[in-house]
Short mmCIF file of C-alpha atoms in Angstrom, two decimals:
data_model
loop_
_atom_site.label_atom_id
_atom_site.label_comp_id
_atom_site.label_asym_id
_atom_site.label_seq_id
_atom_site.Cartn_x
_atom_site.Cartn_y
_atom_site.Cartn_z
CA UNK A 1 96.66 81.91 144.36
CA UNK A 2 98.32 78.65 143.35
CA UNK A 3 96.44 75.80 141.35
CA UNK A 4 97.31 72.44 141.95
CA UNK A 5 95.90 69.97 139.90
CA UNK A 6 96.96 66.37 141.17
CA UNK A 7 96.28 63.00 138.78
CA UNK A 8 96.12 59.43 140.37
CA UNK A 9 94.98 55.97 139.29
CA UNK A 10 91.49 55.32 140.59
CA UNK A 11 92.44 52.70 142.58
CA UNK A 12 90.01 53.39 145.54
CA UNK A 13 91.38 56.95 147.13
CA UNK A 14 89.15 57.57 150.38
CA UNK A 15 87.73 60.90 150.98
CA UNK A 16 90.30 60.70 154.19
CA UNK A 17 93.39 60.10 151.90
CA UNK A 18 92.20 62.91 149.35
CA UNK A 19 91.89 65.35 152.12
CA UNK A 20 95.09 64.41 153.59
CA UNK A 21 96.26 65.66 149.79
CA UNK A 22 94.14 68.62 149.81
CA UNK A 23 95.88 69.90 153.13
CA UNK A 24 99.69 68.64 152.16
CA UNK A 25 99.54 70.54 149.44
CA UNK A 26 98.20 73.85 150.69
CA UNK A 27 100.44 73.81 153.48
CA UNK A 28 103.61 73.18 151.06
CA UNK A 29 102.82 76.29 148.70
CA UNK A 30 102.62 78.35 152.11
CA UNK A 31 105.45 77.17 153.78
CA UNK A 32 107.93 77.25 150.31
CA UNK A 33 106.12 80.19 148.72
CA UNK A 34 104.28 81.73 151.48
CA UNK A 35 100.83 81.67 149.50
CA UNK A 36 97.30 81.99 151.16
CA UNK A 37 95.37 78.92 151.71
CA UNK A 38 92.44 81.07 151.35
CA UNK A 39 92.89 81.24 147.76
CA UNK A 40 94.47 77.31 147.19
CA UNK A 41 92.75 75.23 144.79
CA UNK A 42 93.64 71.68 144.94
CA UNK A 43 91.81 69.72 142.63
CA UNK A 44 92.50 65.68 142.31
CA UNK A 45 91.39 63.79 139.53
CA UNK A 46 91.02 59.92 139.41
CA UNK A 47 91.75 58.27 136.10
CA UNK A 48 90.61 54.56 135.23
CA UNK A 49 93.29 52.55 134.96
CA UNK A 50 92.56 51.95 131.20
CA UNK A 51 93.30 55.12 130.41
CA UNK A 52 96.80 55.56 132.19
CA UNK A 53 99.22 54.49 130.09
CA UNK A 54 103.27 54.09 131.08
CA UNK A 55 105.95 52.64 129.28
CA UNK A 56 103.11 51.25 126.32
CA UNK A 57 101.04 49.63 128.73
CA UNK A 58 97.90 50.61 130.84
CA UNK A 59 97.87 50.33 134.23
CA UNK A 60 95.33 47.65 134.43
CA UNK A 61 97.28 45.33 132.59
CA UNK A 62 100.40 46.63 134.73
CA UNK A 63 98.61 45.46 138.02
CA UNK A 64 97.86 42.37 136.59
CA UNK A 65 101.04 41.52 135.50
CA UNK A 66 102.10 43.17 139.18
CA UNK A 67 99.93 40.72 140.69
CA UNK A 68 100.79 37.60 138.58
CA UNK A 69 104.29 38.39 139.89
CA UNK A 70 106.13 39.45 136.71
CA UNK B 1 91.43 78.24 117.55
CA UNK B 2 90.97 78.76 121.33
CA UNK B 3 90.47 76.22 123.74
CA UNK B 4 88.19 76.70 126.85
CA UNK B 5 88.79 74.62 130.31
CA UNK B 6 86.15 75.24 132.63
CA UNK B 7 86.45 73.17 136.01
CA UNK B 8 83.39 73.26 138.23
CA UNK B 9 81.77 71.60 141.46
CA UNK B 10 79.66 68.93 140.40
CA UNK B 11 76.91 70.18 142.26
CA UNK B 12 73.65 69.72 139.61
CA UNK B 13 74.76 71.62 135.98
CA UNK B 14 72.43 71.27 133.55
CA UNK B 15 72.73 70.79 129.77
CA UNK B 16 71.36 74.27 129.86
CA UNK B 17 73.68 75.75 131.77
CA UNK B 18 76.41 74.19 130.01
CA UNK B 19 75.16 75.15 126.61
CA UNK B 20 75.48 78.68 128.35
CA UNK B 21 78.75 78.22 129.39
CA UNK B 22 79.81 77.08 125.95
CA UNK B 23 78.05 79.94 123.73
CA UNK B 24 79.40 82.55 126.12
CA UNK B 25 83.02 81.01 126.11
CA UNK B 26 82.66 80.86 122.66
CA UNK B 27 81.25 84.50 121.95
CA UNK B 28 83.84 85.92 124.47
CA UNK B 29 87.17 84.71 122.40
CA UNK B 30 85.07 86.33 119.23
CA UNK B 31 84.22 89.64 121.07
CA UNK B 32 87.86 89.92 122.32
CA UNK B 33 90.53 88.25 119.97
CA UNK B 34 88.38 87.50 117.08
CA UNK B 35 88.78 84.08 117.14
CA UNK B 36 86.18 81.91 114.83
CA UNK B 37 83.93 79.67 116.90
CA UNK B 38 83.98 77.10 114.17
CA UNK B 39 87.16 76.06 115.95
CA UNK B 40 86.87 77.13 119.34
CA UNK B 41 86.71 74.02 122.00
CA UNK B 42 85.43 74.64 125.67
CA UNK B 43 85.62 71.63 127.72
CA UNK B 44 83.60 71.36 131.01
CA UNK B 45 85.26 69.29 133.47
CA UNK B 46 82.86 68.51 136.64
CA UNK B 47 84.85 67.76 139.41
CA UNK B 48 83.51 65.88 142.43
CA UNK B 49 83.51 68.09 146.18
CA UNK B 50 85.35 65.61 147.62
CA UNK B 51 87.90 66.43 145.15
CA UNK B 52 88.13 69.85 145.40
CA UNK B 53 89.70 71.54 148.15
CA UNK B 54 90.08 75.18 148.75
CA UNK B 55 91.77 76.98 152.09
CA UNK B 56 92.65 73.00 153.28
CA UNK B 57 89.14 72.02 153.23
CA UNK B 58 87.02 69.79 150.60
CA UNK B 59 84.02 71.37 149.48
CA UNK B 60 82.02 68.39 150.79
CA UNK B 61 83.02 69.80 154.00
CA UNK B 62 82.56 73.69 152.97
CA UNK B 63 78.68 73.00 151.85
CA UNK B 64 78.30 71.28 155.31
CA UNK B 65 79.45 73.93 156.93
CA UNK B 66 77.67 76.29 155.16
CA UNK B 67 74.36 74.93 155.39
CA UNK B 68 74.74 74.64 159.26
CA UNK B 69 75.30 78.82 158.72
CA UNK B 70 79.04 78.88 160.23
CA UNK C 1 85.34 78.17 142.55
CA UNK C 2 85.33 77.82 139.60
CA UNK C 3 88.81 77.54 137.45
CA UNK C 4 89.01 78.55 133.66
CA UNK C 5 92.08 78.33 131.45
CA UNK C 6 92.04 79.55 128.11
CA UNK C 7 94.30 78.73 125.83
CA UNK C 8 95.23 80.98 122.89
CA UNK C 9 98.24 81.41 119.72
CA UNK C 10 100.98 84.20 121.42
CA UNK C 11 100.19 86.75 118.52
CA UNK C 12 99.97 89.99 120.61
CA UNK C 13 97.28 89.68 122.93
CA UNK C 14 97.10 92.59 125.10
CA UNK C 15 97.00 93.18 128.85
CA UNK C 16 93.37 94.97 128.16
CA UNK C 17 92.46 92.06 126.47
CA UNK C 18 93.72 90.12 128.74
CA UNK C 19 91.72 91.71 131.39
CA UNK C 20 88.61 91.30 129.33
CA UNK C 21 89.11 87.50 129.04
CA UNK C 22 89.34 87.43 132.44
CA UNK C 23 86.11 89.67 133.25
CA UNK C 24 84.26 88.35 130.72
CA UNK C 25 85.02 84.93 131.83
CA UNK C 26 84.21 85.36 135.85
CA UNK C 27 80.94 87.54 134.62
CA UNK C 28 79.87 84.36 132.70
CA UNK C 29 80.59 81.94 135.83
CA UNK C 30 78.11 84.20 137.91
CA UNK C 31 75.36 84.83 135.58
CA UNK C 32 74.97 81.16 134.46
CA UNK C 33 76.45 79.35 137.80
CA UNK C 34 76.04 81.92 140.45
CA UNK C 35 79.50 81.14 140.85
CA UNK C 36 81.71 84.06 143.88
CA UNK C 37 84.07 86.43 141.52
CA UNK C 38 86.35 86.33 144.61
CA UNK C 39 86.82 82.41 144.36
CA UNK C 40 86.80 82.01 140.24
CA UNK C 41 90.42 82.38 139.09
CA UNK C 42 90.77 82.14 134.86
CA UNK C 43 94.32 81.43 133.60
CA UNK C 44 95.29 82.60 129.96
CA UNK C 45 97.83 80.26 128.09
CA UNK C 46 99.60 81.96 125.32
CA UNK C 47 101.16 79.06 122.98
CA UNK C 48 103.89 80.06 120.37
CA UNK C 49 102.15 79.42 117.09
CA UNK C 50 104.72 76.57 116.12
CA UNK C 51 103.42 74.71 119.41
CA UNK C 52 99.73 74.95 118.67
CA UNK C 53 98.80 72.21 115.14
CA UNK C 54 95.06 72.21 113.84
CA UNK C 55 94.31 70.20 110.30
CA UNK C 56 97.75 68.74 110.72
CA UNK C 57 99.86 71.60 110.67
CA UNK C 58 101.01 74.09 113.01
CA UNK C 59 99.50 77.67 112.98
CA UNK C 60 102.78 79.21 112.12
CA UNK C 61 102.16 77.28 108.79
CA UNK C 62 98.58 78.13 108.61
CA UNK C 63 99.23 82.20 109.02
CA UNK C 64 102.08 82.09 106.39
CA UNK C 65 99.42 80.69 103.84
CA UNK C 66 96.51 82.48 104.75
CA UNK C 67 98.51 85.35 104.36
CA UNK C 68 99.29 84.12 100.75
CA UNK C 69 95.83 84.11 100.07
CA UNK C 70 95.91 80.52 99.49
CA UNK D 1 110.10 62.24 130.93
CA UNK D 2 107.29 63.37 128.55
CA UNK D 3 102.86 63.67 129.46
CA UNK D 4 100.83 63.11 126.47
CA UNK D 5 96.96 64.33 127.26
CA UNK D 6 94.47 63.07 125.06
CA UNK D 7 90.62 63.76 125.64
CA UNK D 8 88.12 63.08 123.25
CA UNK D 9 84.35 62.98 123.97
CA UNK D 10 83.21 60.00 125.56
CA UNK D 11 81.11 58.01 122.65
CA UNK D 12 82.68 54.27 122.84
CA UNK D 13 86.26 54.08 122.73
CA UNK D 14 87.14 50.55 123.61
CA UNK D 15 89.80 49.18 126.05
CA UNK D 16 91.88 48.52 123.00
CA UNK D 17 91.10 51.49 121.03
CA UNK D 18 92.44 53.03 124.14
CA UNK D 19 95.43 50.76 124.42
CA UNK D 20 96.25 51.88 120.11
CA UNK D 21 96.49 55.37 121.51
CA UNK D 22 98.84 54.71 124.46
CA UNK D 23 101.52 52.70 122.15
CA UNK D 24 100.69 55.37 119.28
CA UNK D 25 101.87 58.67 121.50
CA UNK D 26 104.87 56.40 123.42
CA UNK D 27 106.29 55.42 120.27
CA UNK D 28 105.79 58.60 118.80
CA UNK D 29 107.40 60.57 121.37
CA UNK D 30 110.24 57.72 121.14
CA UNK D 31 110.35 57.47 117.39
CA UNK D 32 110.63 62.15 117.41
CA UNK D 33 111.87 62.99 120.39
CA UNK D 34 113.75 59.59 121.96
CA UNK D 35 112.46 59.97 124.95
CA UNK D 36 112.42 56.91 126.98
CA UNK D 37 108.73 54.94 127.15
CA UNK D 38 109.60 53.76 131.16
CA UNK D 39 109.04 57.36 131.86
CA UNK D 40 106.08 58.81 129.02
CA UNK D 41 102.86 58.86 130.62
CA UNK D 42 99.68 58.84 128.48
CA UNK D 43 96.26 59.75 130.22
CA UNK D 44 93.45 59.55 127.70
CA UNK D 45 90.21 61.78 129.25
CA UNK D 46 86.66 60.67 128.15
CA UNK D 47 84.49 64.05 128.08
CA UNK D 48 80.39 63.97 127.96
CA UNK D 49 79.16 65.10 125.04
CA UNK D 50 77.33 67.70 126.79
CA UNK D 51 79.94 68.86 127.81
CA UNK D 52 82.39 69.65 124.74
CA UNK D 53 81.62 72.43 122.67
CA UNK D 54 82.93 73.76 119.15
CA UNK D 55 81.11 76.08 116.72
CA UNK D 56 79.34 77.53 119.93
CA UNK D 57 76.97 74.34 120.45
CA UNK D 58 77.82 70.70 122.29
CA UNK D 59 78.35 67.60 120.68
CA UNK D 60 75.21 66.14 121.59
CA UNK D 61 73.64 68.53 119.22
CA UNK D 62 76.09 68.34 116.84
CA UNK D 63 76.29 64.44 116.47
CA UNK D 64 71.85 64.47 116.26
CA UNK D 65 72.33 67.11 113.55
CA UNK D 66 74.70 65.21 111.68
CA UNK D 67 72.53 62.19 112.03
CA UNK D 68 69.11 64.56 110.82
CA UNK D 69 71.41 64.77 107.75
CA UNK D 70 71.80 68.27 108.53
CA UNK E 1 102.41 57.13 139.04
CA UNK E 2 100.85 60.67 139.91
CA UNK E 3 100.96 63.48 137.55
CA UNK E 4 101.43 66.53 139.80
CA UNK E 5 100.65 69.91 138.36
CA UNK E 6 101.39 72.93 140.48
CA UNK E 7 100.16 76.65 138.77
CA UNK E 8 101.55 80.04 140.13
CA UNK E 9 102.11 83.26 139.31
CA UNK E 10 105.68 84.02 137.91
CA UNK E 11 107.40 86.36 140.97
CA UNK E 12 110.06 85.53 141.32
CA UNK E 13 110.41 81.60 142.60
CA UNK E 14 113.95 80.09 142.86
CA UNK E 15 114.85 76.59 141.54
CA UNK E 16 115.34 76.01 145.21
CA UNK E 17 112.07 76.78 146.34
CA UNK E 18 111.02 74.52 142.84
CA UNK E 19 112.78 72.00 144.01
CA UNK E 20 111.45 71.56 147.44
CA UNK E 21 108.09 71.44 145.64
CA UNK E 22 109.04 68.70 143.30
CA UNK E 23 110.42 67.18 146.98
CA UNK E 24 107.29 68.24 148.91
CA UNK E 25 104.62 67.28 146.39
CA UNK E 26 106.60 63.50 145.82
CA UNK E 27 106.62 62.51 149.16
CA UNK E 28 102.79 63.68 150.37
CA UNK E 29 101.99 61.19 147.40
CA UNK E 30 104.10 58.43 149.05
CA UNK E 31 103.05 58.90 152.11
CA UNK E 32 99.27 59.24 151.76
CA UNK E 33 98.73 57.48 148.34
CA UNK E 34 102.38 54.90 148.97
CA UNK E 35 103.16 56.21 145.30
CA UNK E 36 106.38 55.33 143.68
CA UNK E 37 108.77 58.30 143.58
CA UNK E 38 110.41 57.32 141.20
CA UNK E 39 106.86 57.60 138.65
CA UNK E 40 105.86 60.74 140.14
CA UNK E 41 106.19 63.44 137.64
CA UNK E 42 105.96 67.27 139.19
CA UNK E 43 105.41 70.25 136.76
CA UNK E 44 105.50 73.55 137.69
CA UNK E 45 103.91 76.30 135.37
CA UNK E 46 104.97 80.09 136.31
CA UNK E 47 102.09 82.07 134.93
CA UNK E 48 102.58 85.74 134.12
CA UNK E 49 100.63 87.52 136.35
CA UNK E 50 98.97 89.81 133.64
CA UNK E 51 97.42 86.38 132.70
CA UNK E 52 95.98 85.19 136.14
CA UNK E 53 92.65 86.49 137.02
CA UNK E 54 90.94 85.98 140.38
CA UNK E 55 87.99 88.39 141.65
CA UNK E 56 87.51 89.77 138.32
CA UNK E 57 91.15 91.83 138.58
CA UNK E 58 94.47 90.52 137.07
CA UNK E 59 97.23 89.99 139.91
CA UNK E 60 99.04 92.65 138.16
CA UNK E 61 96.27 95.15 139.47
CA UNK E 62 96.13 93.18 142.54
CA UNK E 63 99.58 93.45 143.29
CA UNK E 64 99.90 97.13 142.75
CA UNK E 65 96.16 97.67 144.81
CA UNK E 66 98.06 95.73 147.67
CA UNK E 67 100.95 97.69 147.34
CA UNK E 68 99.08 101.16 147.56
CA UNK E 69 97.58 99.82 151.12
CA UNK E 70 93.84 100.12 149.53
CA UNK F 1 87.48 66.95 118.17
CA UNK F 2 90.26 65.37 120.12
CA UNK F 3 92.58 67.60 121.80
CA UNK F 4 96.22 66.41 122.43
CA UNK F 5 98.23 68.05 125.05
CA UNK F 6 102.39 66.97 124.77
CA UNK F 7 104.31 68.16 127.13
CA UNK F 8 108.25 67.85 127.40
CA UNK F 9 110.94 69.59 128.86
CA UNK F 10 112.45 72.47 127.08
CA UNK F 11 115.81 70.96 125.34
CA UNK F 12 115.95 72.24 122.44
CA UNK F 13 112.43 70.89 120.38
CA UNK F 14 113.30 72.11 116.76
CA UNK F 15 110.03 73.31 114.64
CA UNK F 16 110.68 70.08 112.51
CA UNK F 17 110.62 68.06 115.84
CA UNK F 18 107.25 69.17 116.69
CA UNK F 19 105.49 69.44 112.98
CA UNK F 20 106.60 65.53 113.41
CA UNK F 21 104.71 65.27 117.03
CA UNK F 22 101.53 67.17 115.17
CA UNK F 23 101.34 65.13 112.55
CA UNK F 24 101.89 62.33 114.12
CA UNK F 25 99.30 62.74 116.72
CA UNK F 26 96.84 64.07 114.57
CA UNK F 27 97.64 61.14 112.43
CA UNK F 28 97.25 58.46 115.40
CA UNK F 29 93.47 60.29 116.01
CA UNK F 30 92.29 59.36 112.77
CA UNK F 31 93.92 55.78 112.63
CA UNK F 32 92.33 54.87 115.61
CA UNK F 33 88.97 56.69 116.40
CA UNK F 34 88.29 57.93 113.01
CA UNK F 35 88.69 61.61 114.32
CA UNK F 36 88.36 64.51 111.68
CA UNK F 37 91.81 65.91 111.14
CA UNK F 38 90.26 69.39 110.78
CA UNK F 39 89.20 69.85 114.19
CA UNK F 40 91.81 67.97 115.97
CA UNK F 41 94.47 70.33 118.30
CA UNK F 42 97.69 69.38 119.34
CA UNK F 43 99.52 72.02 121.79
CA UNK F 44 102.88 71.20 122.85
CA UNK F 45 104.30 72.33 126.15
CA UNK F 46 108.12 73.24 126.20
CA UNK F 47 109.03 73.05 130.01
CA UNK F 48 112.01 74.39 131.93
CA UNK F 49 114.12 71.64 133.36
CA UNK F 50 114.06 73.25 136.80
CA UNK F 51 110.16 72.98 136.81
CA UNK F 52 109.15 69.25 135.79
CA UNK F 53 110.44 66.78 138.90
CA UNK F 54 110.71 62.92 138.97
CA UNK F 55 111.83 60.77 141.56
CA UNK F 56 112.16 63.72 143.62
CA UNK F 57 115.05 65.61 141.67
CA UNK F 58 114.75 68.36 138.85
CA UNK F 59 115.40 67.03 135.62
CA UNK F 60 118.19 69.83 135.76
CA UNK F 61 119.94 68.11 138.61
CA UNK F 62 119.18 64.78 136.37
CA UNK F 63 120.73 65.49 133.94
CA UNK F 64 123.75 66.89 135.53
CA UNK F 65 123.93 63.28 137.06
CA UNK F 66 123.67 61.28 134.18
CA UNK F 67 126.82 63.75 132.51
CA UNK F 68 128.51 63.03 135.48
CA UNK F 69 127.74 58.94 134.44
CA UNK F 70 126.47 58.46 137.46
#
């Protein structure tokens, strides 16, 4: 019965690339743990970049400092 | 001082419903642990289908499949 | 499928308790949501009371003067 | 390595408001803990009023009662 | 920079089998997402399972139901 | 109502440490949003170093490594 809750940026995540998450990480808790998909949540949920923060900044400013080549 | 996640589908609540979810939250914790409601928090989180997966399948894709009666 | 977590002070909750948290909680889902017992899983936190801070103090703190009548 | 959750009800908080509370919890957990701001994450959650309860009712009802001067 | 959070029951799980979820979880985020290892953060909580409900039962109860073949 | 979740590995977080991270978060709430003291939580998470991963490797391993001054 495992949870997985997964956090990203929302930087633009397809429905394809989320459920290429939502099956990775079902099939990883049954192959290490051997647990039922049947009863896998996987829930994945996208955070504006204003409100990511890492090492004091926010990851918009991050990506624009990225961008600018910094 | 409890606090309450709920994480649902984002398939149509209402402010009803969630004013339901809250009073019951809240009056469970009292019934149970006699915890005061003047600070118990429940926090509904409403979670897209796209980004919620259960047995390696979205729930965009469990509705669908459901509604065609597989 | 829907996911609760409730988060409580460790100060001797029970496993009946428990169990009523958890029944209580999944009853609630259904009457209000229609949500399926079989796919609503509720997780109980228990937090040490020097981990958990309300009013700017932690409710180790807050028991001791309660207790004092203060 | 440490996560720092914040989520407060979605009523306004600016860009920089939300910027304060990234460099607040980095430099707090630097400042208590020394951990290392590269590696502190800070993910500030903006909840709906209708959905955040305490005292058993939302916050939409709360903040028109406290406007009602009630 | 994903924030990974991974929920199970506490029965037993090695630090090996922890570790090749930490290992697991990191790369499905490069691979789909092209997320930086080295800001991926992977948590594992081991929940007791008197404290995980799912179909209205605690997986203690479950456990022991399984066990007795019913 | 702001609720603050902190969560660090378990290495030995004295009571003092974490009045200090309550406080201080608590503290931060108010500066910046104007948030009412009395009805803001802060729950700290202690976490084993064999369950939180970055850059692929325990924080047990990690630390082993940095001992090692590598």
């Amino acid at each position: 019965m495992p949870y997985v809750n997964i956090r990203v940026t929302n930087e633009g995540v397809t429905a394809e690339q989320k459920q290429q998450l939502i099956e990775g990480s079902t099939d990883l808790l049954q192959r290490v743990l051997n647990k039922d998909p049947a009863t896998t949540f996987v829930i994945i949920d996208e955070v504006e970049t204003d409100n990511w923060g890492v090492n004091r900044e926010n990851v918009t400013t991050r990506r624009q400092r990225e961008k600018a080549g910094k």
